[in-house]
Amino acid sequence: MSEIPSADESTDRATAAARRVPLSRGLSTKLLLLTIVFVLLAEVLIFLPWIASYRLSWLKERLSTAAAVSIVLVQGEPASLSRAAQNDVLMAIGAKAIAVRDGGVSRLLVVAEMPPHVDEHVDIANVGLIEGMTGALDTLLFGGERMLRVFGPVGDSDKEFELIMPDYSLRNAMLIYSRNVAFVSLLISLFTAMLVYAAIDLIMIGPIRTMTRSMLAFSEAPDDPGRIIRPAARADEIGVAERELSQMQERLQKMLSEQKHLADLGLAVSKINHDMRNILASAQLMSDRLRQVKDPTVQAFAPKLLRALDRAVSYSEGVLA
């Protein structure tokens, strides 16, 4: 039959289990998770300017392509292009119409199907940081079925080019870019978190764990000199804490040793008191018998002997009690 553990053994097991910190609740795990969260938060804050810059660059690239096509068409005769050729040009750019403004006069060069309305106007030359970020988020979250009018100068040309285009191609490109940035950000976060975790674990968590183990071991056997922590030669707060802990353990061990010595001394005094009382009690019995002896010499010394024994008993009771 298996033995049923006693109450003390169950208490010791519960205490030992309470002293063991699970990995999920340890300082190292919390530090690792916090580092990942903070790095991801920083990446999110950096992502907004990135996605705004990517959106603006993508639109500039399309507008530059449209400008190159426009220059060719202006030098030639746009009306001579067939409908199929115009559709091919616009399909290659991903636009619905291309126009050029020169000297305040706007000229429609190529058009496939003019949309009934335009949802957003983007002036490439005057897009601020806040406007660019809000526009990028708007396209990324709610775009895909909108019509954009993108216009602005290209290069050193004094002409202003204009492009009418849907935003689904732009949104798809932004989604792919966001996915790549998110993947790279996650890798950077994990790598940074591991580096920070390793550094702080070596500098802080490791010494704290050592001090914790030392305190637990010292509490189990405070009279063992080998359980006193050996402080490292550090000049920072961890080094100060280790030295103070070592000195505190030494003082506590010395105090416990003195208390044990006093307890042993008290036990010895108590034993001496007990033995002394027994001896004096026997002497009193013998002195009482001496009173019954008729010898004059004995009768003369018996009272003195009794008084001496009484003083010895009183002294023993007063001092050794």
Coordinates of C-alpha atoms in Angstrom, one line a residue:
M1 CA 0.0 0.0 0.0
S2 CA 1.2 3.5 -0.8
E3 CA 1.9 5.7 2.1
I4 CA -0.3 8.8 2.6
P5 CA 1.8 11.9 2.9
S6 CA 1.6 13.7 6.2
A7 CA 0.4 17.2 6.6
D8 CA 3.9 18.6 7.0
E9 CA 5.0 16.9 3.7
S10 CA 2.0 18.3 1.9
T11 CA 2.8 21.8 3.3
D12 CA 6.4 21.5 2.2
R13 CA 5.4 20.4 -1.3
A14 CA 2.9 23.3 -1.5
T15 CA 5.5 25.8 -0.3
A16 CA 8.1 24.5 -2.9
A17 CA 5.5 24.7 -5.7
A18 CA 4.7 28.3 -4.7
R19 CA 8.4 29.2 -4.8
R20 CA 8.8 27.9 -8.3
V21 CA 7.8 30.6 -10.8
P22 CA 6.3 29.2 -14.0
L23 CA 7.9 30.3 -17.3
S24 CA 4.7 32.0 -18.4
R25 CA 4.8 34.3 -15.3
G26 CA 8.6 34.8 -15.2
L27 CA 10.2 38.2 -15.6
S28 CA 12.0 36.9 -18.7
T29 CA 8.8 36.0 -20.5
K30 CA 7.2 39.3 -19.6
L31 CA 10.2 41.2 -20.8
L32 CA 10.2 39.3 -24.1
L33 CA 6.5 40.0 -24.7
L34 CA 6.8 43.6 -23.8
T35 CA 9.8 44.1 -26.1
I36 CA 7.9 42.5 -29.0
V37 CA 4.8 44.7 -28.4
F38 CA 6.9 47.9 -28.1
V39 CA 8.9 47.1 -31.3
L40 CA 5.7 46.3 -33.2
L41 CA 4.1 49.5 -31.9
A42 CA 7.1 51.5 -33.2
E43 CA 6.9 49.7 -36.5
V44 CA 3.2 50.7 -36.8
L45 CA 4.1 54.3 -36.2
I46 CA 6.8 54.1 -38.8
F47 CA 4.5 52.2 -41.2
L48 CA 2.2 55.2 -41.7
P49 CA 4.8 57.5 -43.3
W50 CA 6.1 54.5 -45.3
I51 CA 2.8 53.6 -46.8
A52 CA 2.1 57.3 -47.5
S53 CA 5.4 57.6 -49.3
Y54 CA 4.8 54.4 -51.2
R55 CA 1.4 55.6 -52.4
L56 CA 2.8 58.9 -53.5
S57 CA 5.7 57.2 -55.3
W58 CA 3.3 54.8 -57.1
L59 CA 1.1 57.7 -58.3
K60 CA 4.1 59.7 -59.4
E61 CA 5.3 56.7 -61.4
R62 CA 2.0 56.4 -63.1
L63 CA 1.8 60.1 -63.8
S64 CA 5.4 60.1 -65.2
T65 CA 4.4 57.3 -67.6
A66 CA 1.3 59.2 -68.6
A67 CA 3.5 62.3 -69.2
A68 CA 5.8 60.4 -71.4
V69 CA 2.9 59.1 -73.5
S70 CA 1.4 62.6 -73.5
I71 CA 4.6 64.1 -75.0
V72 CA 4.5 61.6 -77.8
L73 CA 0.9 62.2 -78.5
V74 CA 1.3 66.0 -78.4
Q75 CA 4.0 65.9 -80.9
G76 CA 1.9 63.7 -83.1
E77 CA -1.8 63.7 -83.7
P78 CA -3.9 62.1 -80.9
A79 CA -7.0 62.1 -83.0
S80 CA -5.3 59.7 -85.5
L81 CA -5.1 57.0 -82.9
S82 CA -7.7 54.4 -83.2
R83 CA -10.0 53.4 -80.3
A84 CA -8.2 50.1 -79.9
A85 CA -4.8 51.9 -79.7
Q86 CA -6.1 54.4 -77.1
N87 CA -7.5 51.5 -75.1
D88 CA -4.1 49.7 -75.2
V89 CA -2.3 52.9 -74.1
L90 CA -4.7 53.5 -71.2
M91 CA -4.7 49.8 -70.2
A92 CA -0.9 49.8 -70.1
I93 CA -1.0 52.7 -67.7
G94 CA -4.1 51.6 -65.8
A95 CA -6.0 54.8 -66.5
K96 CA -9.3 55.9 -68.0
A97 CA -8.1 59.2 -69.5
I98 CA -5.0 61.3 -70.0
A99 CA -4.9 65.1 -70.3
V100 CA -2.3 67.8 -70.4
R101 CA -2.6 71.4 -69.3
D102 CA -0.4 73.9 -71.0
G103 CA -0.7 77.7 -70.6
G104 CA -4.0 77.4 -68.7
V105 CA -5.5 75.3 -71.5
S106 CA -6.4 71.7 -70.7
R107 CA -6.4 69.2 -73.6
L108 CA -7.8 65.7 -73.4
L109 CA -5.4 63.4 -75.2
V110 CA -6.6 59.9 -74.7
V111 CA -9.9 58.7 -73.2
A112 CA -11.4 55.3 -73.0
E113 CA -14.4 55.8 -70.8
M114 CA -14.9 59.0 -68.9
P115 CA -16.3 58.2 -65.4
P116 CA -19.4 60.0 -64.3
H117 CA -17.6 61.4 -61.2
V118 CA -14.2 61.5 -59.5
D119 CA -14.0 60.5 -55.8
E120 CA -10.6 62.0 -54.9
H121 CA -8.3 64.6 -56.3
V122 CA -4.6 64.2 -55.7
D123 CA -2.2 67.0 -56.3
I124 CA 1.2 65.4 -56.5
A125 CA 3.1 68.6 -55.9
N126 CA 1.2 69.6 -52.8
V127 CA 0.7 66.4 -50.7
G128 CA 1.6 67.0 -47.1
L129 CA 2.7 64.4 -44.5
I130 CA -0.6 64.3 -42.7
E131 CA -2.7 64.4 -45.8
G132 CA -0.5 61.7 -47.4
M133 CA -0.9 59.4 -44.3
T134 CA -4.7 59.9 -44.1
G135 CA -5.1 59.4 -47.8
A136 CA -3.0 56.2 -47.7
L137 CA -5.0 54.8 -44.8
D138 CA -8.2 55.7 -46.6
T139 CA -7.2 53.9 -49.8
L140 CA -5.8 50.9 -47.9
L141 CA -9.0 50.4 -45.8
F142 CA -11.8 51.7 -47.9
G143 CA -10.5 51.9 -51.5
G144 CA -10.8 49.6 -54.4
E145 CA -13.8 51.0 -56.1
R146 CA -13.0 54.7 -56.3
M147 CA -11.9 56.9 -59.1
L148 CA -8.9 59.1 -58.7
R149 CA -7.8 62.3 -60.5
V150 CA -4.0 62.6 -60.2
F151 CA -2.4 65.7 -61.6
G152 CA 0.8 67.8 -61.3
P153 CA 4.0 68.7 -63.1
V154 CA 6.5 66.0 -64.0
G155 CA 10.2 66.7 -64.0
D156 CA 11.2 70.2 -65.2
S157 CA 8.4 70.4 -67.7
D158 CA 6.2 73.5 -67.4
K159 CA 3.2 71.4 -68.4
E160 CA 0.8 69.9 -65.9
F161 CA -0.3 66.4 -66.6
E162 CA -3.5 64.8 -65.5
L163 CA -4.6 61.2 -65.1
I164 CA -8.0 59.7 -64.4
M165 CA -7.7 56.2 -63.0
P166 CA -9.4 53.7 -60.7
D167 CA -7.7 53.0 -57.4
Y168 CA -8.0 49.2 -57.3
S169 CA -4.5 48.7 -58.8
L170 CA -3.1 51.1 -56.3
R171 CA -4.8 49.4 -53.4
N172 CA -3.6 46.0 -54.5
A173 CA 0.0 47.3 -54.7
M174 CA -0.4 48.9 -51.2
L175 CA -1.8 45.6 -49.8
I176 CA 1.2 43.7 -51.1
Y177 CA 3.6 46.3 -49.8
S178 CA 1.9 46.3 -46.4
R179 CA 2.1 42.5 -46.2
N180 CA 5.8 42.6 -46.9
V181 CA 6.4 45.4 -44.4
A182 CA 4.4 43.5 -41.8
F183 CA 6.4 40.3 -42.4
V184 CA 9.7 42.2 -42.2
S185 CA 8.5 44.1 -39.1
L186 CA 7.7 40.9 -37.4
L187 CA 11.1 39.5 -38.1
I188 CA 12.7 42.7 -36.9
S189 CA 10.6 42.6 -33.7
L190 CA 11.5 39.0 -32.9
F191 CA 15.2 39.6 -33.6
T192 CA 15.2 42.8 -31.6
A193 CA 13.3 41.2 -28.8
M194 CA 15.7 38.3 -28.6
L195 CA 18.7 40.6 -28.5
V196 CA 17.1 42.8 -25.8
Y197 CA 16.0 39.7 -23.9
A198 CA 19.5 38.2 -24.0
A199 CA 21.1 41.4 -22.9
I200 CA 18.8 42.2 -20.1
D201 CA 18.6 38.6 -18.9
L202 CA 22.4 38.6 -18.7
I203 CA 22.6 42.0 -17.0
M204 CA 19.5 42.0 -14.7
I205 CA 17.3 38.9 -14.8
G206 CA 20.1 36.4 -14.3
P207 CA 21.5 38.2 -11.1
I208 CA 18.0 38.7 -9.8
R209 CA 17.3 35.0 -10.3
T210 CA 20.5 34.2 -8.5
M211 CA 19.6 36.4 -5.5
T212 CA 16.1 34.7 -5.4
R213 CA 17.6 31.2 -5.3
S214 CA 20.1 32.4 -2.6
M215 CA 17.3 33.7 -0.4
L216 CA 15.2 30.5 -0.8
A217 CA 18.2 28.3 -0.1
F218 CA 19.2 30.5 2.9
S219 CA 15.7 30.3 4.3
E220 CA 15.8 26.5 4.2
A221 CA 19.1 26.3 6.2
P222 CA 20.0 29.7 7.7
D223 CA 22.8 28.2 9.8
D224 CA 24.7 26.9 6.8
P225 CA 27.5 29.4 5.8
G226 CA 27.5 27.9 2.3
R227 CA 24.0 29.3 1.7
I228 CA 25.2 32.9 1.9
I229 CA 25.3 34.6 -1.5
R230 CA 28.7 35.6 -2.9
P231 CA 28.3 39.1 -4.4
A232 CA 29.7 39.9 -7.8
A233 CA 32.2 42.7 -8.2
R234 CA 29.6 45.1 -9.8
A235 CA 29.3 48.8 -9.2
D236 CA 25.7 49.1 -10.2
E237 CA 22.4 48.6 -8.3
I238 CA 22.5 44.9 -8.7
G239 CA 26.0 44.8 -7.1
V240 CA 24.8 46.9 -4.2
A241 CA 21.8 44.7 -3.7
E242 CA 23.9 41.5 -3.7
R243 CA 26.4 43.0 -1.2
E244 CA 23.6 44.2 1.1
L245 CA 21.9 40.8 0.9
S246 CA 25.2 39.0 1.7
Q247 CA 25.8 41.3 4.7
M248 CA 22.2 40.8 5.9
Q249 CA 22.5 37.0 5.6
E250 CA 25.8 37.1 7.6
R251 CA 24.3 39.3 10.3
L252 CA 21.2 37.1 10.5
Q253 CA 23.4 34.0 10.7
K254 CA 25.5 35.5 13.5
M255 CA 22.3 36.5 15.4
L256 CA 20.9 33.0 15.0
S257 CA 24.2 31.5 16.2
E258 CA 24.2 33.8 19.3
Q259 CA 20.6 32.9 20.0
K260 CA 21.4 29.2 19.7
H261 CA 24.4 29.7 22.1
L262 CA 22.1 31.5 24.6
A263 CA 19.6 28.7 24.3
D264 CA 22.2 26.1 25.0
L265 CA 23.5 28.1 27.9
G266 CA 20.0 28.4 29.3
L267 CA 19.5 24.7 29.0
A268 CA 22.8 24.1 30.8
V269 CA 21.9 26.5 33.6
S270 CA 18.5 24.9 34.0
K271 CA 20.1 21.5 34.3
I272 CA 22.6 22.8 36.8
N273 CA 19.8 24.3 38.8
H274 CA 17.9 21.0 38.8
D275 CA 21.0 19.1 39.9
M276 CA 21.9 21.7 42.5
R277 CA 18.4 21.5 44.0
N278 CA 18.6 17.8 44.3
I279 CA 22.0 18.0 46.0
L280 CA 20.8 20.7 48.4
A281 CA 17.6 18.8 49.1
S282 CA 19.7 15.7 50.1
A283 CA 21.9 17.9 52.3
Q284 CA 18.9 19.3 54.0
L285 CA 17.6 15.8 54.8
M286 CA 21.0 14.9 56.2
S287 CA 21.1 18.1 58.3
D288 CA 17.6 17.4 59.7
R289 CA 18.9 14.0 60.9
L290 CA 21.9 15.7 62.5
R291 CA 19.5 17.6 64.8
Q292 CA 18.4 14.3 66.3
V293 CA 22.0 13.4 67.3
K294 CA 22.6 14.1 71.0
D295 CA 26.3 14.8 70.6
P296 CA 26.9 18.4 72.0
T297 CA 29.5 19.1 69.3
V298 CA 27.0 18.2 66.6
Q299 CA 24.3 20.2 68.3
A300 CA 26.6 23.2 68.3
F301 CA 27.4 23.0 64.5
A302 CA 24.0 21.8 63.2
P303 CA 22.2 25.2 63.3
K304 CA 25.1 26.8 61.4
L305 CA 25.0 24.1 58.8
L306 CA 21.2 24.4 58.4
R307 CA 21.5 28.2 57.9
A308 CA 24.2 27.7 55.3
L309 CA 22.1 25.2 53.5
D310 CA 19.1 27.5 53.6
R311 CA 21.1 30.3 52.1
A312 CA 22.4 28.0 49.4
V313 CA 18.9 26.9 48.5
S314 CA 17.7 30.5 48.5
Y315 CA 20.6 31.6 46.3
S316 CA 20.0 28.7 43.9
E317 CA 16.3 29.6 43.6
G318 CA 17.1 33.3 43.1
V319 CA 20.0 33.1 40.7
L320 CA 19.6 29.9 38.8
A321 CA 15.8 29.9 38.5

